XYZ file of C-alpha atoms in Angstrom:
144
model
C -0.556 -9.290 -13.664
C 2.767 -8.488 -11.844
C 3.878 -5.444 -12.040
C 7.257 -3.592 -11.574
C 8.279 -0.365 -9.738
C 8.579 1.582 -13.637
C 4.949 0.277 -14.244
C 3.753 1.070 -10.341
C 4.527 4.529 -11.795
C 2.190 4.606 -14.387
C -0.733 3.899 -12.389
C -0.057 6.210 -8.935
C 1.653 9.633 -8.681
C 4.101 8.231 -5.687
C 7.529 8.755 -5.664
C 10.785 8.212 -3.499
C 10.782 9.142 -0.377
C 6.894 8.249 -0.671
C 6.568 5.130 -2.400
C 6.205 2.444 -0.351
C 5.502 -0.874 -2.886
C 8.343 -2.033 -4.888
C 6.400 -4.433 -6.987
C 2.568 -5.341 -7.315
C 0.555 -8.351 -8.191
C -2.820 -7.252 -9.463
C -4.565 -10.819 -9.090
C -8.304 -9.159 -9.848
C -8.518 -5.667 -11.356
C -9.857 -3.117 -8.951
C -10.237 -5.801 -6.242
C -7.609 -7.754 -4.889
C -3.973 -7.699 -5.317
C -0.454 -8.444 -3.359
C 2.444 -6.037 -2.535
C 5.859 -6.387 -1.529
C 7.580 -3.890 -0.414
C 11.772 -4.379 1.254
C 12.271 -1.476 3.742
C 16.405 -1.157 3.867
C 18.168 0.230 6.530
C 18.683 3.614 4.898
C 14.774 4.817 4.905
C 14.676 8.349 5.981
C 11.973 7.729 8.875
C 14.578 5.149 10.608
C 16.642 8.146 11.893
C 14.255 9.293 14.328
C 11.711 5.981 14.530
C 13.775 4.926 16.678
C 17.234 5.619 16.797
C 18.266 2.452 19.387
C 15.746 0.156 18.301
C 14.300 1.256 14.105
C 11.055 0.151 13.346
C 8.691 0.819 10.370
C 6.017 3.503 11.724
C 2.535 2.200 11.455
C 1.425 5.520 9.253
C 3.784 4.086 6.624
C 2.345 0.589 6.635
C -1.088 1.907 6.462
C 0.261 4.119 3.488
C 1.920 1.138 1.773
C -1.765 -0.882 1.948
C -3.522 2.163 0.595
C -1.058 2.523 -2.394
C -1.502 -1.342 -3.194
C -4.954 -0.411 -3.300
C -4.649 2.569 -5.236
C -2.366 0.655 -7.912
C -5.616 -2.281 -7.935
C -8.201 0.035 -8.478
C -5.835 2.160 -11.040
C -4.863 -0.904 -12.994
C -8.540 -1.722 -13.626
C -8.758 2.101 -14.465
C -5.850 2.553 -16.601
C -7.266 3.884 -19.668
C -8.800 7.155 -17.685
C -5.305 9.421 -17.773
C -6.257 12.029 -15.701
C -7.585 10.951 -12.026
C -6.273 10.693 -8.377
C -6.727 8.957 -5.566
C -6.883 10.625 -2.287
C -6.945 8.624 0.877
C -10.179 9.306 3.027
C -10.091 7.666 6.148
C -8.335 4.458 8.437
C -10.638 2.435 10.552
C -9.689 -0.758 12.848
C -5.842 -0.271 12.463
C -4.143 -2.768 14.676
C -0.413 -3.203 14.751
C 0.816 -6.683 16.204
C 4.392 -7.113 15.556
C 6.999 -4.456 14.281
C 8.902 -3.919 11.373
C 12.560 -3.692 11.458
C 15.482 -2.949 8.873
C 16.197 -4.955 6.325
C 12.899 -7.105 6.606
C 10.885 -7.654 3.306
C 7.004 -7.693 3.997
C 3.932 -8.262 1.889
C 0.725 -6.774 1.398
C -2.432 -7.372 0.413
C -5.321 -5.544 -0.010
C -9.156 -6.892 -0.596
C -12.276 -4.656 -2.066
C -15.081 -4.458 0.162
C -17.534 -2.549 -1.127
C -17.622 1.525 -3.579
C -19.937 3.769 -3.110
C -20.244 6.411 -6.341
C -16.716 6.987 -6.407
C -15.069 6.067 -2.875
C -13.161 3.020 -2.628
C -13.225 0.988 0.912
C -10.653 -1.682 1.221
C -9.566 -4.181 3.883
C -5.395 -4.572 4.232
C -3.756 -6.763 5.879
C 0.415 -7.098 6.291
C 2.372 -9.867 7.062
C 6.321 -10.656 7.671
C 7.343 -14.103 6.417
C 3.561 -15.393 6.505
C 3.019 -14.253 9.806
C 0.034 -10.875 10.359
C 2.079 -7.820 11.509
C -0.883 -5.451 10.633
C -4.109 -4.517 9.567
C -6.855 -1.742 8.935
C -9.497 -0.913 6.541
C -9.415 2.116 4.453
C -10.933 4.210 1.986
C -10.137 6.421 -0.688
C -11.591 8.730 -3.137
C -11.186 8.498 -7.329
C -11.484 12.090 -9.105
C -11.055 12.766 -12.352
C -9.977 15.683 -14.507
């Protein structure tokens, strides 16, 4: 199922500046899916990351893997209305190449394992087919 930035909405409570996916491929509900995400030359965190030489910080592509998860695991729980994900913890970030402006990147995410109601994740990012990043990550569904 690919998904658009109007149905991205649906499923997590980012929004610009925060929203760091522009459109989604959930290839298995709550599992696995693919995120691309164009980071233009005007993104607020270019300005001071780094003025001479912009790159994407590695906060935000951890953030960007975590809300292709989030948008996986809320796709394949769409019909609960009221829940949130909160992000619980980064392990075995590693950032190999950087991102500059203008430069289109993908993302995909893979389940590893749930315990109850946390969420843990493996992400990896790459720039035209090539690994710029990657960390595991979990995150926390609550419900209302």
């Amino acid at each position: 199922m690919k998904l658009d930035i109007e149905e991205i909405k649906k499923l997590i409570p980012h929004r610009d500046p925060f929203l760091f996916v522009d459109t989604c491929e959930v290839i298995t509900p709550g599992e696995h899916g693919k995120s691309q995400k164009l980071f233009s030359k005007d993104e607020y965190f270019f300005k001071g990351h780094f003025p001479k030489n912009p790159i994407v910080p590695g906060v935000i592509i951890v953030e960007a893997m975590a809300q292709t998860a989030g948008i996986v695991v809320s796709y394949k729980l769409r019909d609960y209305k009221e829940k949130s994900v909160l992000f619980m913890s980064v392990n075995k970030a590693k950032f190999r190449k950087p991102i500059h402006p203008d430069e289109k990147v993908l993302f995909e995410v893979k389940f590893i394992n749930s315990v109850r109601n946390v969420y843990k994740f493996e992400g990896t990012c790459y720039k035209e087919d090539i690994k710029v990043s990657e960390a595991e990550f979990s995150a926390m569904i609550t419900y209302k």
